[in-house]
mmCIF file of C-alpha atoms and ligand atoms in Angstrom:
data_model
loop_
_atom_site.group_PDB
_atom_site.id
_atom_site.type_symbol
_atom_site.label_atom_id
_atom_site.label_comp_id
_atom_site.label_asym_id
_atom_site.label_seq_id
_atom_site.Cartn_x
_atom_site.Cartn_y
_atom_site.Cartn_z
ATOM 1 C CA UNK B 1137 0.122 -0.008 -0.031
ATOM 2 C CA UNK B 1138 1.187 3.460 -0.622
ATOM 3 C CA UNK B 1139 0.116 7.024 0.003
ATOM 4 C CA UNK B 1140 -0.007 8.803 -3.229
ATOM 5 C CA UNK B 1141 0.642 12.583 -3.813
ATOM 6 C CA UNK B 1142 -2.662 14.407 -4.467
ATOM 7 C CA UNK B 1143 -2.743 16.587 -7.528
ATOM 8 C CA UNK B 1144 -3.905 20.130 -7.114
ATOM 9 C CA UNK B 1145 -5.447 22.726 -8.984
ATOM 10 C CA UNK B 1146 -4.771 23.270 -11.881
ATOM 11 C CA UNK B 1147 -3.182 20.039 -13.270
ATOM 12 C CA UNK B 1148 -4.720 19.382 -16.530
ATOM 13 C CA UNK B 1149 -5.844 15.590 -15.541
ATOM 14 C CA UNK B 1150 -8.352 17.192 -13.072
ATOM 15 C CA UNK B 1151 -10.210 18.711 -16.188
ATOM 16 C CA UNK B 1152 -10.181 15.344 -17.951
ATOM 17 C CA UNK B 1153 -13.102 13.191 -18.234
ATOM 18 C CA UNK B 1154 -12.101 9.771 -16.849
ATOM 19 C CA UNK B 1155 -12.112 6.445 -18.837
ATOM 20 C CA UNK B 1156 -14.447 3.724 -17.739
ATOM 21 C CA UNK B 1157 -12.943 0.584 -16.375
ATOM 22 C CA UNK B 1158 -13.726 -2.258 -18.839
ATOM 23 C CA UNK B 1159 -12.195 -5.081 -16.736
ATOM 24 C CA UNK B 1160 -11.151 -5.600 -13.105
ATOM 25 C CA UNK B 1161 -7.672 -6.400 -12.544
ATOM 26 C CA UNK B 1162 -5.236 -6.909 -9.459
ATOM 27 C CA UNK B 1163 -3.449 -3.669 -10.348
ATOM 28 C CA UNK B 1164 -6.749 -1.778 -10.142
ATOM 29 C CA UNK B 1165 -7.516 -3.606 -6.810
ATOM 30 C CA UNK B 1166 -4.197 -2.410 -5.457
ATOM 31 C CA UNK B 1167 -4.745 0.999 -6.809
ATOM 32 C CA UNK B 1168 -8.174 1.156 -5.043
ATOM 33 C CA UNK B 1169 -6.236 0.363 -1.607
ATOM 34 C CA UNK B 1170 -3.968 3.020 -2.307
ATOM 35 C CA UNK B 1171 -6.699 5.516 -2.954
ATOM 36 C CA UNK B 1172 -8.330 4.628 0.504
ATOM 37 C CA UNK B 1173 -5.106 5.048 2.173
ATOM 38 C CA UNK B 1174 -4.229 8.367 0.401
ATOM 39 C CA UNK B 1175 -7.805 9.604 1.361
ATOM 40 C CA UNK B 1176 -7.464 8.505 5.010
ATOM 41 C CA UNK B 1177 -4.024 10.065 5.337
ATOM 42 C CA UNK B 1178 -5.342 13.195 4.228
ATOM 43 C CA UNK B 1179 -8.482 13.142 6.452
ATOM 44 C CA UNK B 1180 -10.655 13.119 3.459
ATOM 45 C CA UNK B 1181 -14.273 11.726 2.915
ATOM 46 C CA UNK B 1182 -13.927 11.189 -0.860
ATOM 47 C CA UNK B 1183 -11.239 10.990 -3.401
ATOM 48 C CA UNK B 1184 -11.455 10.403 -7.246
ATOM 49 C CA UNK B 1185 -8.755 8.584 -9.296
ATOM 50 C CA UNK B 1186 -7.936 11.746 -11.221
ATOM 51 C CA UNK B 1187 -6.887 13.475 -7.953
ATOM 52 C CA UNK B 1188 -3.970 11.230 -7.916
ATOM 53 C CA UNK B 1189 -3.123 11.392 -11.557
ATOM 54 C CA UNK B 1190 -5.126 8.207 -12.699
ATOM 55 C CA UNK B 1191 -7.474 8.181 -15.809
ATOM 56 C CA UNK B 1192 -9.711 5.457 -14.246
ATOM 57 C CA UNK B 1193 -13.479 6.220 -13.444
ATOM 58 C CA UNK B 1194 -12.940 5.318 -9.942
ATOM 59 C CA UNK B 1195 -14.019 7.076 -6.609
ATOM 60 C CA UNK B 1196 -13.673 6.021 -3.134
ATOM 61 C CA UNK B 1197 -15.788 7.554 -0.326
ATOM 62 C CA UNK B 1198 -15.813 7.105 3.342
ATOM 63 C CA UNK B 1199 -18.036 9.527 5.447
ATOM 64 C CA UNK B 1200 -17.853 7.260 8.396
ATOM 65 C CA UNK B 1201 -20.095 8.560 11.182
ATOM 66 C CA UNK B 1202 -20.753 11.839 9.726
ATOM 67 C CA UNK B 1203 -24.047 11.859 8.468
ATOM 68 C CA UNK B 1204 -27.406 13.767 7.831
ATOM 69 C CA UNK B 1205 -26.898 15.452 11.358
ATOM 70 C CA UNK B 1206 -24.388 17.605 9.472
ATOM 71 C CA UNK B 1207 -27.070 18.715 7.221
ATOM 72 C CA UNK B 1208 -29.584 19.573 9.935
ATOM 73 C CA UNK B 1209 -32.111 17.094 8.584
ATOM 74 C CA UNK B 1210 -32.848 15.940 11.992
ATOM 75 C CA UNK B 1211 -32.075 12.379 11.027
ATOM 76 C CA UNK B 1212 -29.853 10.351 13.361
ATOM 77 C CA UNK B 1213 -26.398 9.728 12.653
ATOM 78 C CA UNK B 1214 -25.487 6.208 11.588
ATOM 79 C CA UNK B 1215 -22.432 4.645 10.222
ATOM 80 C CA UNK B 1216 -22.158 4.525 6.506
ATOM 81 C CA UNK B 1217 -19.621 1.783 5.138
ATOM 82 C CA UNK B 1218 -16.768 2.851 2.896
ATOM 83 C CA UNK B 1219 -17.734 2.643 -0.618
ATOM 84 C CA UNK B 1220 -15.797 2.054 -3.992
ATOM 85 C CA UNK B 1221 -17.765 3.422 -6.958
ATOM 86 C CA UNK B 1222 -16.299 2.109 -10.454
ATOM 87 C CA UNK B 1223 -17.780 3.990 -13.456
ATOM 88 C CA UNK B 1224 -20.456 5.715 -11.539
ATOM 89 C CA UNK B 1225 -23.318 7.509 -13.285
ATOM 90 C CA UNK B 1226 -25.907 9.801 -11.472
ATOM 91 C CA UNK B 1227 -29.212 8.722 -13.222
ATOM 92 C CA UNK B 1228 -31.665 11.069 -11.285
ATOM 93 C CA UNK B 1229 -31.425 14.169 -9.159
ATOM 94 C CA UNK B 1230 -34.064 15.449 -6.797
ATOM 95 C CA UNK B 1231 -35.733 18.659 -7.586
ATOM 96 C CA UNK B 1232 -35.064 19.864 -3.875
ATOM 97 C CA UNK B 1233 -31.638 21.518 -3.513
ATOM 98 C CA UNK B 1234 -29.627 22.691 -0.608
ATOM 99 C CA UNK B 1235 -26.508 24.706 0.228
ATOM 100 C CA UNK B 1236 -23.659 22.879 1.849
ATOM 101 C CA UNK B 1237 -19.969 24.072 2.445
ATOM 102 C CA UNK B 1238 -17.620 21.933 0.575
ATOM 103 C CA UNK B 1239 -13.721 21.464 0.649
ATOM 104 C CA UNK B 1240 -11.600 19.557 -1.672
ATOM 105 C CA UNK B 1241 -8.064 17.823 -1.308
ATOM 106 C CA UNK B 1242 -7.062 19.121 -4.691
ATOM 107 C CA UNK B 1243 -7.936 22.773 -3.357
ATOM 108 C CA UNK B 1244 -6.264 22.950 0.109
ATOM 109 C CA UNK B 1245 -7.506 25.777 2.358
ATOM 110 C CA UNK B 1246 -10.204 26.612 0.120
ATOM 111 C CA UNK B 1247 -14.020 26.197 1.318
ATOM 112 C CA UNK B 1248 -17.268 27.457 -0.088
ATOM 113 C CA UNK B 1249 -21.061 26.921 -0.159
ATOM 114 C CA UNK B 1250 -22.371 24.985 -2.929
ATOM 115 C CA UNK B 1251 -26.030 24.464 -4.225
ATOM 116 C CA UNK B 1252 -26.859 20.902 -5.310
ATOM 117 C CA UNK B 1253 -29.713 18.651 -5.554
ATOM 118 C CA UNK B 1254 -30.369 17.001 -2.041
ATOM 119 C CA UNK B 1255 -30.740 13.426 -3.390
ATOM 120 C CA UNK B 1256 -29.394 11.268 -6.335
ATOM 121 C CA UNK B 1257 -29.813 7.851 -7.912
ATOM 122 C CA UNK B 1258 -26.525 6.548 -8.546
ATOM 123 C CA UNK B 1259 -25.374 3.445 -10.808
ATOM 124 C CA UNK B 1260 -21.880 2.059 -10.364
ATOM 125 C CA UNK B 1261 -19.891 -1.184 -10.328
ATOM 126 C CA UNK B 1262 -18.180 -2.661 -7.252
ATOM 127 C CA UNK B 1263 -14.700 -4.102 -7.226
ATOM 128 C CA UNK B 1264 -16.160 -7.468 -8.599
ATOM 129 C CA UNK B 1265 -17.752 -5.534 -11.496
ATOM 130 C CA UNK B 1266 -21.272 -6.175 -10.189
ATOM 131 C CA UNK B 1267 -23.541 -3.329 -10.947
ATOM 132 C CA UNK B 1268 -25.477 -1.445 -8.258
ATOM 133 C CA UNK B 1269 -28.097 1.073 -8.004
ATOM 134 C CA UNK B 1270 -28.330 3.448 -4.935
ATOM 135 C CA UNK B 1271 -30.365 6.107 -3.767
ATOM 136 C CA UNK B 1272 -28.473 8.540 -1.554
ATOM 137 C CA UNK B 1273 -29.325 11.718 0.233
ATOM 138 C CA UNK B 1274 -27.773 13.959 2.920
ATOM 139 C CA UNK B 1275 -24.013 13.918 3.023
ATOM 140 C CA UNK B 1276 -23.330 10.659 0.899
ATOM 141 C CA UNK B 1277 -25.304 12.384 -1.851
ATOM 142 C CA UNK B 1278 -23.239 15.466 -1.437
ATOM 143 C CA UNK B 1279 -19.986 13.725 -1.548
ATOM 144 C CA UNK B 1280 -20.892 11.489 -4.411
ATOM 145 C CA UNK B 1281 -21.810 14.307 -6.552
ATOM 146 C CA UNK B 1282 -18.529 16.143 -5.645
ATOM 147 C CA UNK B 1283 -16.465 13.037 -6.646
ATOM 148 C CA UNK B 1284 -18.456 11.950 -9.876
ATOM 149 C CA UNK B 1285 -18.003 15.644 -10.839
ATOM 150 C CA UNK B 1286 -14.235 14.934 -10.451
ATOM 151 C CA UNK B 1287 -14.425 12.147 -12.776
ATOM 152 C CA UNK B 1288 -16.131 14.377 -15.411
ATOM 153 C CA UNK B 1289 -13.560 17.296 -14.992
ATOM 154 C CA UNK B 1290 -15.412 19.379 -13.025
ATOM 155 C CA UNK B 1291 -14.219 21.330 -9.943
ATOM 156 C CA UNK B 1292 -16.721 22.204 -7.109
ATOM 157 C CA UNK B 1293 -15.988 25.974 -7.624
ATOM 158 C CA UNK B 1294 -17.299 25.610 -11.107
ATOM 159 C CA UNK B 1295 -20.702 25.081 -9.396
ATOM 160 C CA UNK B 1296 -20.613 28.570 -7.661
ATOM 161 C CA UNK B 1297 -22.428 31.501 -8.792
ATOM 162 C CA UNK B 1298 -20.396 33.845 -11.042
ATOM 163 C CA UNK B 1299 -20.033 36.352 -8.172
ATOM 164 C CA UNK B 1300 -18.815 33.976 -5.739
ATOM 165 C CA UNK B 1301 -16.538 32.396 -8.167
ATOM 166 C CA UNK B 1302 -14.996 35.755 -8.844
ATOM 167 C CA UNK B 1303 -14.563 36.238 -5.139
ATOM 168 C CA UNK B 1304 -12.686 32.860 -4.964
ATOM 169 C CA UNK B 1305 -10.377 33.658 -7.605
ATOM 170 C CA UNK B 1306 -7.430 35.029 -5.347
ATOM 171 C CA UNK B 1307 -7.585 32.033 -3.204
ATOM 172 C CA UNK B 1308 -7.622 29.663 -6.218
ATOM 173 C CA UNK B 1309 -4.638 31.469 -7.704
ATOM 174 C CA UNK B 1310 -2.765 30.872 -4.675
ATOM 175 C CA UNK B 1311 -3.405 27.090 -4.826
ATOM 176 C CA UNK B 1312 -2.478 27.289 -8.501
ATOM 177 C CA UNK B 1313 0.809 28.906 -7.464
ATOM 178 C CA UNK B 1314 1.532 26.407 -4.795
ATOM 179 C CA UNK B 1315 1.156 28.851 -2.005
ATOM 180 C CA UNK B 1316 -1.641 27.066 -0.205
ATOM 181 C CA UNK B 1317 -0.241 24.702 2.582
ATOM 182 C CA UNK B 1318 -1.640 21.119 2.620
ATOM 183 C CA UNK B 1319 -1.104 18.644 5.535
ATOM 184 C CA UNK B 1320 -0.628 15.864 3.133
ATOM 185 C CA UNK B 1321 1.712 15.146 0.029
ATOM 186 C CA UNK B 1322 0.673 16.962 -2.975
ATOM 187 C CA UNK B 1323 1.843 17.098 -6.675
ATOM 188 C CA UNK B 1324 1.721 20.595 -8.265
ATOM 189 C CA UNK B 1325 1.955 21.171 -12.045
ATOM 190 C CA UNK B 1326 4.663 23.727 -12.413
ATOM 191 C CA UNK B 1327 3.012 25.445 -15.188
ATOM 192 C CA UNK B 1328 3.723 29.050 -14.127
ATOM 193 C CA UNK B 1329 7.143 28.954 -12.470
ATOM 194 C CA UNK B 1330 8.029 32.511 -13.451
ATOM 195 C CA UNK B 1331 4.863 33.975 -11.786
ATOM 196 C CA UNK B 1332 5.651 32.336 -8.501
ATOM 197 C CA UNK B 1333 7.688 35.201 -7.346
ATOM 198 C CA UNK B 1334 5.803 38.411 -6.806
ATOM 199 C CA UNK B 1335 2.303 39.293 -8.037
ATOM 200 C CA UNK B 1336 0.659 42.532 -7.187
HETATM 201 ZN ZN1 ZN M 2704 -12.701 17.229 -4.534
#
């Protein structure tokens, strides 16, 4: 097992649409273990394969004991087991939407409130390439939408209103320049080395 460096904004692979897994292999199973280890090391609750530089359409999610309590729905917290989603597709969204503050391991130090549908129906494959359909709401639905967005090359800040996105720009710029500290290993695409110096 290994902790992999997490790719941060704006590495090109984070804007790529992932490639569906056609066949399960031992290599992919090992990769999934590494995804879990990398996510846990970074205290994350979700991680998509392209966040560690892989093109596979795979995401791991572990919201643990966190649950709808955090979304003030009044439901009792319960343990949700760790999940591996292979080739996940959201088939339906609820009409109801809600705001919730999101963070992202590829955007260290940045958080903002995102409006998303409350519930989803998702289709995915497990490690035995068995197909599943699941209805999720609350935090699980939130994290699934965030991670499946990653697999489609979408950052959560792209779901913000134009005004909030403009306000986020300086913080995103700092991440792009490698000036935002992360408490886990990251991989930064050095696209703008000459701009790392002073900017004002
Ligand atoms: Zn993310």
